[in-house]
Coordinates of C-alpha atoms (C1' of nucleotides) in Angstrom, one line a residue:
Chain A
M1 CA -0.1 0.0 -0.2
P2 CA 1.8 3.4 -1.0
A3 CA 2.4 6.2 1.4
E4 CA 0.2 8.8 1.7
Y5 CA 2.5 11.9 0.9
T6 CA 1.6 15.0 3.1
N7 CA 2.0 18.5 1.4
L8 CA 5.6 18.7 2.0
E9 CA 6.7 15.8 1.0
K10 CA 4.5 16.1 -2.8
Q11 CA 6.8 19.6 -3.0
R12 CA 10.3 18.0 -2.2
L13 CA 9.3 14.7 -4.9
E14 CA 7.9 17.4 -7.6
K15 CA 11.9 18.9 -6.4
L16 CA 13.6 15.5 -7.2
E17 CA 11.8 15.5 -10.7
Q18 CA 13.3 18.5 -11.3
L19 CA 16.5 17.2 -10.2
K20 CA 16.7 14.7 -12.4
Q21 CA 15.2 17.1 -14.9
K22 CA 18.5 18.8 -14.8
G23 CA 20.6 15.6 -15.0
I24 CA 21.2 15.8 -11.2
E25 CA 21.3 12.2 -9.8
P26 CA 19.5 12.5 -6.7
Y27 CA 21.2 9.3 -4.6
P28 CA 24.3 8.6 -6.0
T29 CA 25.6 5.8 -5.3
R30 CA 29.6 6.8 -4.3
A31 CA 30.8 9.4 -1.8
Q32 CA 33.9 11.9 -1.6
R33 CA 35.0 12.8 1.5
T34 CA 38.6 14.4 2.6
H35 CA 37.6 15.1 7.1
T36 CA 34.5 15.2 8.9
S37 CA 33.2 18.2 10.1
R38 CA 36.3 19.1 12.9
Q39 CA 38.8 17.6 11.4
A40 CA 37.9 20.1 9.0
I41 CA 37.8 22.5 11.3
E42 CA 41.1 21.4 13.4
A43 CA 43.0 22.4 10.1
Y44 CA 41.6 25.6 9.7
E45 CA 43.0 26.3 13.4
A46 CA 46.1 24.7 12.5
F47 CA 46.9 26.7 9.6
E48 CA 45.8 29.8 11.1
R49 CA 48.3 29.3 14.1
E50 CA 50.8 28.4 12.5
N51 CA 50.5 30.6 9.3
L52 CA 51.3 28.2 6.8
G53 CA 51.0 28.6 3.7
E54 CA 48.0 27.4 2.1
A55 CA 44.1 27.6 3.9
P56 CA 43.5 23.5 3.7
Q57 CA 41.1 22.4 0.9
V58 CA 38.7 19.8 1.7
I59 CA 35.8 17.5 0.9
L60 CA 33.0 17.4 3.9
A61 CA 29.6 15.5 3.1
G62 CA 26.9 15.4 5.9
R63 CA 23.4 16.3 6.4
L64 CA 22.0 19.9 5.1
R65 CA 20.8 21.4 8.6
S66 CA 20.0 25.2 8.6
M67 CA 20.6 27.1 4.9
R68 CA 20.1 31.5 5.0
V69 CA 19.7 32.2 1.7
M70 CA 21.1 35.6 1.3
G71 CA 20.3 37.3 -2.3
K72 CA 24.0 36.3 -4.2
I73 CA 24.7 34.1 -0.9
T74 CA 23.9 31.1 0.6
F75 CA 25.1 30.5 4.2
A76 CA 24.0 26.9 5.7
H77 CA 25.5 24.0 8.2
I78 CA 25.8 20.6 7.4
E79 CA 25.9 18.6 10.3
D80 CA 28.0 14.9 10.5
G81 CA 29.4 12.2 12.6
D82 CA 31.6 14.6 14.5
G83 CA 29.3 17.8 14.6
R84 CA 28.2 21.2 12.2
V85 CA 30.5 23.0 9.9
Q86 CA 29.1 26.0 8.3
L87 CA 28.9 26.1 4.1
F88 CA 29.4 30.0 2.8
L89 CA 28.5 29.6 -1.3
R90 CA 28.4 32.4 -3.5
A91 CA 26.8 32.5 -7.3
D92 CA 30.0 34.0 -8.6
E93 CA 31.7 31.5 -7.4
V94 CA 30.0 28.3 -7.3
G95 CA 28.5 29.7 -10.6
V96 CA 24.7 30.6 -11.0
D97 CA 23.1 27.7 -12.3
A98 CA 24.3 25.5 -9.6
F99 CA 23.4 28.1 -6.6
E100 CA 20.1 28.3 -7.8
S101 CA 20.5 25.1 -8.0
F102 CA 21.6 25.2 -3.7
N103 CA 19.1 27.6 -3.0
K104 CA 15.8 25.8 -5.2
D105 CA 16.2 22.1 -5.5
L106 CA 17.8 21.5 -1.7
D107 CA 16.0 20.9 1.7
L108 CA 17.0 20.8 5.1
G109 CA 18.2 16.9 6.0
D110 CA 19.3 16.8 2.4
F111 CA 22.5 14.7 2.2
I112 CA 25.3 17.0 0.4
Q113 CA 29.7 17.2 0.0
A114 CA 31.2 19.7 -0.4
A115 CA 34.4 21.2 -1.6
G116 CA 36.3 24.1 -1.2
E117 CA 38.5 25.3 0.9
M118 CA 38.5 26.5 4.5
F119 CA 38.1 30.4 6.0
R120 CA 37.3 32.1 8.5
T121 CA 33.9 34.4 8.4
R122 CA 33.7 37.7 10.1
A123 CA 31.8 36.8 12.4
G124 CA 34.9 34.6 12.4
E125 CA 33.1 30.9 12.3
V126 CA 35.4 28.3 10.1
T127 CA 33.9 27.8 7.4
L128 CA 34.0 25.8 3.6
K129 CA 33.6 28.4 0.6
V130 CA 32.3 26.0 -2.0
K131 CA 33.9 25.8 -5.3
E132 CA 31.2 23.0 -6.0
Y133 CA 28.6 20.3 -3.8
R134 CA 26.7 16.7 -5.0
L135 CA 23.6 15.6 -3.9
L136 CA 24.2 12.6 -1.9
A137 CA 20.5 12.0 -0.7
K138 CA 17.1 13.9 -1.1
A139 CA 15.0 14.0 1.7
I140 CA 11.6 13.4 1.4
T141 CA 10.1 13.9 4.2
P142 CA 11.1 16.6 6.5
L143 CA 13.0 16.4 9.6
P144 CA 10.5 17.0 12.3
A145 CA 12.9 20.0 14.2
A146 CA 13.8 22.5 12.0
K147 CA 15.4 25.3 14.6
D148 CA 18.1 25.1 16.6
E149 CA 21.5 27.0 16.9
I150 CA 24.8 26.7 18.1
V151 CA 26.2 28.4 21.1
D152 CA 28.8 27.8 22.8
G153 CA 29.6 24.9 21.3
Q154 CA 25.8 23.4 22.7
I155 CA 23.2 23.1 20.7
V156 CA 20.0 24.8 21.7
H157 CA 16.6 23.4 20.2
H158 CA 13.7 26.4 19.4
A159 CA 11.6 23.3 18.0
T160 CA 12.4 20.0 18.5
L161 CA 10.6 16.0 18.6
A162 CA 8.8 16.3 21.6
D163 CA 6.8 13.2 21.9
P164 CA 7.8 10.6 22.8
E165 CA 5.8 8.2 21.7
T166 CA 7.3 9.3 17.8
R167 CA 10.1 9.5 19.3
Y168 CA 10.5 6.2 20.0
R169 CA 8.8 4.6 17.2
Q170 CA 10.4 6.0 15.0
R171 CA 13.7 6.6 16.1
Y172 CA 16.1 7.4 13.5
A173 CA 14.2 10.8 13.3
D174 CA 14.7 11.5 17.2
L175 CA 18.8 10.5 16.3
A176 CA 19.0 12.9 13.5
I177 CA 17.7 15.6 14.7
N178 CA 18.9 15.1 18.6
P179 CA 22.5 15.0 19.4
E180 CA 22.2 14.5 23.0
V181 CA 19.5 10.8 22.1
R182 CA 23.0 10.0 20.2
Q183 CA 25.5 11.1 23.5
I184 CA 23.2 8.4 25.3
F185 CA 24.1 5.6 22.8
R186 CA 28.0 6.5 22.3
T187 CA 27.8 6.6 26.4
R188 CA 26.3 3.1 26.1
A189 CA 28.8 1.4 23.9
A190 CA 31.4 2.6 25.7
I191 CA 30.2 2.1 29.3
V192 CA 30.1 -2.3 27.7
R193 CA 33.7 -2.0 26.5
A194 CA 34.4 -0.7 29.7
I195 CA 32.8 -3.9 31.5
R196 CA 35.2 -6.0 29.0
E197 CA 38.1 -4.7 29.6
F198 CA 37.4 -5.1 33.4
L199 CA 36.7 -8.4 32.9
D200 CA 38.7 -9.6 30.8
A201 CA 41.9 -7.7 32.2
Q202 CA 41.2 -10.2 34.9
G203 CA 41.4 -13.4 33.1
F204 CA 37.9 -13.4 31.8
L205 CA 35.8 -15.4 28.9
E206 CA 33.8 -14.0 27.1
V207 CA 31.0 -16.7 25.9
E208 CA 27.6 -16.9 24.2
T209 CA 25.4 -19.5 25.7
P210 CA 22.0 -19.6 24.0
I211 CA 19.1 -17.5 24.1
L212 CA 16.5 -20.3 22.5
Q213 CA 16.3 -23.0 25.3
P214 CA 14.4 -25.8 26.0
I215 CA 13.9 -25.2 29.8
Y216 CA 14.3 -21.7 31.0
G217 CA 15.9 -20.9 34.5
G218 CA 17.8 -18.7 37.3
A219 CA 15.3 -16.2 37.3
A220 CA 11.9 -16.1 38.9
A221 CA 10.0 -14.3 35.3
R222 CA 7.2 -16.2 32.5
P223 CA 9.1 -16.9 29.5
F224 CA 8.7 -15.9 26.1
T225 CA 7.8 -19.3 23.8
T226 CA 8.8 -19.6 20.5
Y227 CA 9.0 -23.3 18.3
H228 CA 10.9 -25.0 16.0
N229 CA 9.2 -26.2 12.8
Q230 CA 11.0 -29.1 12.2
L231 CA 12.3 -29.6 15.8
K232 CA 8.1 -30.0 16.7
Q233 CA 10.1 -28.3 19.7
T234 CA 8.2 -25.7 21.8
L235 CA 11.9 -23.6 23.2
F236 CA 11.9 -20.6 25.5
L237 CA 13.4 -17.4 25.0
R238 CA 16.2 -17.5 27.9
I239 CA 15.3 -15.2 31.5
S240 CA 18.7 -15.6 33.0
F241 CA 21.4 -16.9 31.3
E242 CA 22.7 -18.0 35.3
L243 CA 22.1 -21.6 34.5
Y244 CA 24.7 -22.3 30.9
L245 CA 27.4 -20.4 32.3
K246 CA 27.1 -22.0 36.1
R247 CA 27.9 -25.2 33.2
L248 CA 30.9 -24.1 32.1
L249 CA 32.8 -23.9 35.8
V250 CA 31.9 -27.6 35.6
G251 CA 34.2 -27.8 32.0
N252 CA 37.1 -26.0 33.9
L253 CA 36.9 -23.1 32.3
E254 CA 37.2 -20.2 35.8
R255 CA 35.6 -17.2 34.9
V256 CA 33.3 -16.6 32.3
Y257 CA 31.1 -14.2 31.4
E258 CA 28.4 -13.3 28.8
I259 CA 26.5 -9.9 27.8
G260 CA 23.3 -9.9 26.2
R261 CA 19.6 -9.9 25.9
D262 CA 17.7 -11.2 28.1
F263 CA 14.1 -11.1 27.4
R264 CA 11.3 -10.9 30.7
N265 CA 7.5 -11.4 29.8
E266 CA 6.0 -9.1 32.5
G267 CA 4.9 -6.1 32.9
V268 CA 6.7 -2.9 30.7
D269 CA 7.9 0.4 33.6
R270 CA 10.1 2.8 34.0
T271 CA 12.8 0.7 34.4
H272 CA 11.7 -2.9 32.9
N273 CA 10.9 -3.9 29.3
P274 CA 10.0 -7.0 28.2
E275 CA 14.2 -7.4 26.5
F276 CA 16.6 -5.5 28.4
T277 CA 20.6 -6.1 28.7
Q278 CA 22.6 -8.0 31.7
L279 CA 25.3 -8.6 32.2
E280 CA 26.5 -11.9 34.4
F281 CA 30.1 -13.2 35.3
Y282 CA 30.7 -16.4 37.5
C283 CA 33.6 -16.7 40.0
A284 CA 35.6 -19.9 40.4
Y285 CA 36.7 -19.3 44.1
A286 CA 35.2 -16.4 45.0
D287 CA 31.9 -15.9 47.7
Y288 CA 30.1 -12.9 47.7
L289 CA 31.9 -11.2 49.9
Q290 CA 34.8 -10.6 47.1
V291 CA 31.9 -10.3 44.6
M292 CA 30.4 -7.5 46.8
E293 CA 33.8 -5.3 45.9
M294 CA 34.6 -6.6 42.8
T295 CA 31.6 -4.7 41.7
E296 CA 32.4 -1.9 43.5
A297 CA 35.8 -1.7 41.9
M298 CA 34.3 -2.5 38.0
I299 CA 31.3 0.3 38.7
V300 CA 33.5 3.6 39.6
Y301 CA 36.7 1.4 37.0
V302 CA 33.7 2.4 34.5
A303 CA 32.7 5.7 35.5
D304 CA 36.8 7.2 35.8
K305 CA 36.5 5.5 32.2
V306 CA 32.9 6.7 30.9
L307 CA 32.6 10.0 32.8
G308 CA 35.2 11.0 33.5
K309 CA 33.8 11.2 37.5
R310 CA 32.5 9.3 40.4
I311 CA 30.2 11.9 41.5
L312 CA 27.5 11.9 39.6
T313 CA 23.4 13.3 39.6
Y314 CA 20.6 11.1 38.9
Q315 CA 17.3 12.9 38.0
G316 CA 18.4 15.5 40.6
V317 CA 20.4 13.5 43.7
T318 CA 24.0 13.5 43.8
L319 CA 25.4 10.0 44.0
D320 CA 28.9 9.4 45.3
L321 CA 30.1 5.7 43.6
N322 CA 33.3 5.3 45.0
P323 CA 33.6 2.9 47.1
P324 CA 33.4 1.5 50.2
W325 CA 29.2 1.7 49.5
R326 CA 27.4 0.8 52.6
R327 CA 26.6 -2.5 53.6
L328 CA 22.7 -3.2 55.0
E329 CA 22.5 -6.5 55.8
L330 CA 18.7 -7.2 54.7
R331 CA 17.1 -7.9 58.4
Q332 CA 18.7 -4.5 59.8
G333 CA 17.4 -3.0 57.7
I334 CA 14.1 -4.5 57.2
L335 CA 13.2 -4.1 60.8
E336 CA 14.9 -0.4 60.3
T337 CA 12.1 0.7 57.7
T338 CA 9.2 -1.4 59.3
G339 CA 10.2 -2.0 62.4
I340 CA 9.6 -6.1 62.2
D341 CA 12.2 -8.8 62.5
F342 CA 11.3 -10.6 60.5
Q343 CA 14.2 -13.5 61.7
A344 CA 11.9 -13.9 64.7
Y345 CA 9.1 -13.9 62.8
P346 CA 10.2 -17.8 61.4
T347 CA 6.6 -19.1 59.7
T348 CA 4.6 -17.5 56.6
Q349 CA 1.6 -17.1 58.8
A350 CA 4.0 -15.4 62.1
L351 CA 5.3 -13.5 59.6
A352 CA 1.6 -12.2 58.2
G353 CA 0.5 -11.7 61.6
A354 CA 3.5 -9.0 62.3
M355 CA 2.7 -7.6 59.3
R356 CA -1.2 -6.5 59.6
N357 CA -0.5 -5.4 63.0
R358 CA 1.6 -2.8 61.7
G359 CA -1.2 -2.0 59.0
I360 CA 1.3 -3.6 56.0
P361 CA -1.0 -5.4 53.1
V362 CA -0.4 -9.2 53.2
D363 CA -0.9 -10.8 50.0
P364 CA -2.5 -14.6 51.3
N365 CA -1.0 -16.6 48.7
A366 CA 2.5 -15.2 49.7
P367 CA 5.0 -17.6 50.8
R368 CA 7.1 -16.2 53.9
G369 CA 10.0 -15.4 51.0
K370 CA 7.4 -13.8 49.2
L371 CA 6.7 -11.2 51.6
I372 CA 10.3 -10.2 52.3
D373 CA 11.2 -9.5 49.4
G374 CA 7.5 -7.6 48.8
L375 CA 8.9 -5.5 52.2
I376 CA 12.4 -4.8 50.4
G377 CA 10.7 -3.4 47.2
D378 CA 7.7 -1.6 49.4
Y379 CA 9.8 -0.1 52.5
L380 CA 13.8 -0.4 51.7
E381 CA 14.4 -0.4 48.2
P382 CA 13.1 3.6 47.5
T383 CA 15.5 4.3 50.9
L384 CA 18.5 2.8 49.4
I385 CA 19.7 5.9 47.4
Q386 CA 22.9 6.1 48.1
P387 CA 25.0 2.7 46.2
T388 CA 23.8 0.6 49.3
F389 CA 25.3 -3.3 49.5
L390 CA 22.0 -5.1 50.8
Y391 CA 23.0 -8.8 51.8
N392 CA 21.7 -11.9 53.1
Y393 CA 18.9 -13.3 52.0
P394 CA 16.0 -15.5 52.7
R395 CA 16.2 -19.0 51.3
D396 CA 13.4 -19.2 49.9
I397 CA 13.5 -16.8 47.5
S398 CA 17.1 -17.3 46.0
P399 CA 16.9 -20.8 45.5
L400 CA 20.0 -20.7 43.2
A401 CA 22.7 -19.1 46.2
K402 CA 24.2 -21.3 49.2
S403 CA 23.4 -20.9 53.1
I404 CA 25.1 -18.8 55.1
P405 CA 27.6 -21.9 57.2
G406 CA 25.3 -22.8 60.5
D407 CA 22.0 -20.8 59.3
P408 CA 19.6 -23.3 56.7
T409 CA 17.5 -20.7 56.7
M410 CA 20.0 -18.0 55.0
V411 CA 21.5 -17.5 51.9
E412 CA 24.8 -15.7 50.6
R413 CA 23.0 -13.6 48.2
F414 CA 23.1 -9.3 47.7
E415 CA 21.6 -7.0 46.4
G416 CA 23.2 -3.7 44.8
F417 CA 21.0 -0.4 44.6
I418 CA 21.3 2.8 43.4
A419 CA 19.0 6.3 43.8
G420 CA 15.8 3.8 44.8
M421 CA 16.3 0.9 42.3
E422 CA 18.2 -2.5 41.6
L423 CA 21.1 -2.2 40.2
C424 CA 23.1 -6.3 40.3
N425 CA 22.4 -9.1 41.9
A426 CA 24.8 -11.6 43.3
F427 CA 25.3 -15.0 45.7
T428 CA 27.8 -17.6 46.6
E429 CA 26.4 -19.7 44.8
L430 CA 25.2 -23.1 45.1
N431 CA 27.8 -25.9 44.1
D432 CA 26.2 -28.6 45.8
P433 CA 24.2 -31.2 43.2
L434 CA 21.9 -32.8 45.9
D435 CA 20.6 -29.6 47.4
Q436 CA 20.1 -28.4 44.0
E437 CA 17.8 -30.7 43.1
R438 CA 16.6 -30.6 47.3
R439 CA 15.4 -26.8 46.0
F440 CA 14.2 -27.0 42.8
L441 CA 11.9 -29.4 44.6
E442 CA 10.3 -27.3 46.9
M443 CA 9.9 -25.4 44.4
G444 CA 8.3 -27.4 42.1
R445 CA 5.4 -27.6 44.7
D446 CA 5.4 -24.5 45.8
Y447 CA 4.5 -22.8 42.4
D448 CA 2.0 -25.8 42.2
S449 CA -0.2 -24.5 45.0
E450 CA 0.0 -20.6 44.5
D451 CA 1.7 -19.6 41.6
E452 CA 0.3 -20.7 37.9
Q453 CA 4.2 -20.7 36.8
R454 CA 6.2 -24.3 36.9
H455 CA 10.0 -24.1 37.7
P456 CA 10.9 -26.7 35.2
M457 CA 13.2 -28.8 36.7
D458 CA 17.0 -28.6 34.2
E459 CA 18.2 -32.3 34.7
D460 CA 20.8 -32.0 32.7
Y461 CA 22.3 -29.0 34.7
L462 CA 21.8 -31.5 38.3
R463 CA 24.1 -33.5 35.8
A464 CA 26.4 -31.3 35.2
M465 CA 26.6 -29.8 39.0
R466 CA 27.3 -33.5 40.3
Y467 CA 30.6 -33.6 37.9
G468 CA 31.9 -31.1 40.8
M469 CA 31.0 -27.6 40.5
P470 CA 34.0 -25.3 41.7
P471 CA 32.4 -22.9 44.8
N472 CA 32.6 -19.8 42.9
G473 CA 30.3 -16.1 43.3
G474 CA 28.0 -15.1 40.4
F475 CA 27.0 -11.7 39.5
G476 CA 24.2 -10.3 37.0
M477 CA 23.4 -6.5 36.3
G478 CA 20.9 -4.6 33.6
I479 CA 23.3 -2.6 31.6
D480 CA 20.3 -1.0 31.1
R481 CA 20.1 0.5 34.2
L482 CA 23.5 1.6 34.9
T483 CA 23.1 3.8 31.1
M484 CA 20.1 4.8 33.0
L485 CA 22.5 6.6 36.1
F486 CA 25.5 7.2 34.0
T487 CA 23.4 9.4 30.9
D488 CA 20.8 10.4 33.8
A489 CA 17.6 8.7 32.1
P490 CA 14.8 9.1 34.1
N491 CA 12.9 5.8 31.8
I492 CA 14.7 2.9 30.1
R493 CA 12.9 3.4 27.0
E494 CA 15.9 6.3 26.7
V495 CA 18.5 4.5 26.9
I496 CA 17.0 2.0 24.6
L497 CA 17.0 2.3 20.6
F498 CA 14.1 0.8 19.9
P499 CA 11.4 -0.2 22.8
H500 CA 9.3 -2.2 22.7
L501 CA 5.4 0.0 22.0
R502 CA 3.2 -1.3 21.8
E503 CA 1.9 -2.2 18.3
R504 CA 0.3 0.6 15.9
E505 CA -2.1 -0.1 13.3
E506 CA -0.6 2.2 9.8
E507 CA -2.7 3.5 7.7
Chain B
rG1 C1' -5.7 -5.6 34.3
rG2 C1' -6.8 -0.8 37.7
rG3 C1' -7.1 5.4 38.4
rC4 C1' -5.1 9.9 36.8
rG5 C1' -4.1 12.8 32.2
rC6 C1' -2.6 13.1 27.2
rG7 C1' -4.2 13.0 21.6
rU8 C1' -5.6 20.2 17.0
rA9 C1' -1.2 21.8 10.7
rG10 C1' 5.1 18.8 9.2
rC11 C1' 6.9 20.0 14.4
rU12 C1' 6.0 23.1 19.1
rC13 C1' 1.4 24.9 21.1
rA14 C1' -3.5 27.8 21.5
rA15 C1' -8.2 28.4 21.0
rU16 C1' -16.4 30.0 27.8
rG17 C1' -20.0 24.4 23.5
rG18 C1' -20.7 30.1 19.0
rU19 C1' -17.1 31.5 11.6
rA20 C1' -10.2 26.3 13.8
rG21 C1' -5.4 29.9 15.0
rA22 C1' 0.5 31.4 16.1
rG23 C1' 5.2 30.5 15.8
rC24 C1' 9.4 27.4 13.5
rA25 C1' 9.9 25.3 7.7
rG26 C1' 7.4 25.1 3.4
rU27 C1' 6.3 28.2 -0.8
rG28 C1' 6.9 33.3 -3.9
rG29 C1' 9.5 37.7 -3.4
rC30 C1' 13.6 41.9 -2.1
rC31 C1' 18.9 41.7 0.5
rU32 C1' 26.7 39.5 -1.5
rU33 C1' 29.3 37.9 5.5
rU34 C1' 25.0 35.6 8.3
rU35 C1' 24.1 31.9 12.1
rA36 C1' 17.4 31.5 15.5
rA37 C1' 19.3 36.1 9.8
rG38 C1' 15.5 40.3 8.6
rC39 C1' 12.1 42.3 6.1
rC40 C1' 7.0 41.7 2.6
rA41 C1' 3.6 38.9 1.0
rU42 C1' 1.6 33.4 1.0
rU43 C1' 0.2 27.8 1.3
rG44 C1' -1.1 24.0 5.0
rG45 C1' -6.1 21.3 8.9
rC46 C1' -11.4 14.7 8.0
rU47 C1' -8.8 18.6 15.7
rG48 C1' -6.4 10.3 17.2
rA49 C1' -11.4 7.0 15.1
rA50 C1' -16.5 5.6 16.1
rG51 C1' -20.8 6.4 18.0
rG52 C1' -24.1 10.1 21.4
rU53 C1' -26.0 15.0 23.4
rU54 C1' -27.3 19.7 21.0
rC55 C1' -29.7 24.5 16.7
rG56 C1' -23.8 23.9 16.7
rA57 C1' -18.7 19.8 19.5
rG58 C1' -11.4 20.1 19.4
rU59 C1' -14.7 21.6 24.0
rC60 C1' -20.0 17.9 27.4
rC61 C1' -21.2 11.5 26.9
rU62 C1' -20.3 6.9 25.6
rU63 C1' -17.0 3.2 23.3
rC64 C1' -12.4 1.7 20.4
rC65 C1' -7.4 2.9 19.1
rG66 C1' -2.9 5.0 20.9
rC67 C1' 1.1 7.3 24.5
rG68 C1' 2.3 9.4 29.5
rC69 C1' 1.8 9.1 34.9
rU70 C1' 0.4 6.1 37.9
rC71 C1' -0.9 1.6 41.2
rA72 C1' -1.3 -4.0 41.2
rC73 C1' 2.2 -7.4 38.6
rC74 C1' 7.7 -8.7 38.4
rA75 C1' 13.3 -14.8 43.3

RNA sequence: GGGCGCGUAGCUCAAUGGUAGAGCAGUGGCCUUUUAAGCCAUUGGCUGAAGGUUCGAGUCCUUCCGCGCUCACCA
């Protein structure tokens, strides 16, 4: 079904026709460029500084972002990957026809290349004096923002694309006109790069494990389901990497990590997207306290590398990433925020009673661990603004973590919180195959009775563990949320290029 | 899924139930150092969709679609 063109698009299609009639190919196959905008400006400044003989001759390429036609001369700006540079055209230098065509046939948003000599205008801007230019690609649809200026190197928008729906659905347009959006994704890439550097330097091996899995596990989320036609097999998109990465420890790979996509068929909100990027690493012979220290070191390494600072502002709040982070025992934290010492209420009923006494609503179907988890989310998590490790969790919400010696009800697990947001989750990994089997069975029983969601028994994982798994510490962290912190993004969608939105009927 | 809010020109936004407007960009002019260039003129709308109330609906009511916030859900 052909697109319905707007009036503005029809005008541009007419210009396209006029160009063709003049023998100008609106989408030539090849382009030329000798300098980026920044390189050209730097080359000219070097020429000025060092009194070189001749001003630099350059060919620049980029997108036309502004045009000021003033009779026999025209000023314009093109934008490329490095920034913007001004073009200056004079009818008597480019030729009258080419000059007229530049003013009439080109539009904001078109890609062009321009050749000439760099100079500095009276107003002081380093500018390309165009001898020749060539259209590289005609834009039919106008970019949604048209007016902005550059003040002290900062782009000030006077009109912009603000509607979040359009920004996310047409991210290409958002990126094309909002340089700060491009910057978010450069920062995101830098974060991932820095994490790799940090882990690689410590002898970790980066691996890739299956995304399509016959049995999902490693987290408590509902999965997406799919189907392999030829194998006639139902498959799940992974909800975590954990069980596959720990199999690798059985295989004598002592330190492994993976950075990749997880998929969870759950609600969508400010901090949750159905697919998100996760880092998980597993480190043989480490426990959760060592992982805690690694976490601090890694985050600080990334902050130094990416931001060049360890104190950042997130949504108006100053956050200090300098280690050591606050360490707060979960039991103590819940006691302080709710007045409930869950250790004093060892059964679901006793804990539920204590909660009701304090006016805290209780889900009658929730087991004890879920009640405690609820207290964390509702009362504790919002108070954890500065980086905090919450540690020692109840066993029954942590089926893959190892018990604390001498306390079978609790496990060696911590979660890292910043800005009231859960950032990471780690534990001393359970490596006792018999205990693990018991936990799986308990979970199956639990989920059978209360949850509609059954956690499948992963027999191959148990078999792997029976071969012997070294004691190890494991770690998981959401890259999207770390990027939110580092880019001061209020919403996870700001840091995902193409966030999932409900499908909309077009036309 | 519940509650609240929003949806008007390409973009950003106006418009007591009474003729749908502005700025920007677009179009036509003038202009040889501008930079949100300026000046003159001017095009552009199925007001998210469908019903209803009314003499009359962008505005009130109902349903639907989409987005945002929020609650619920979410080891």
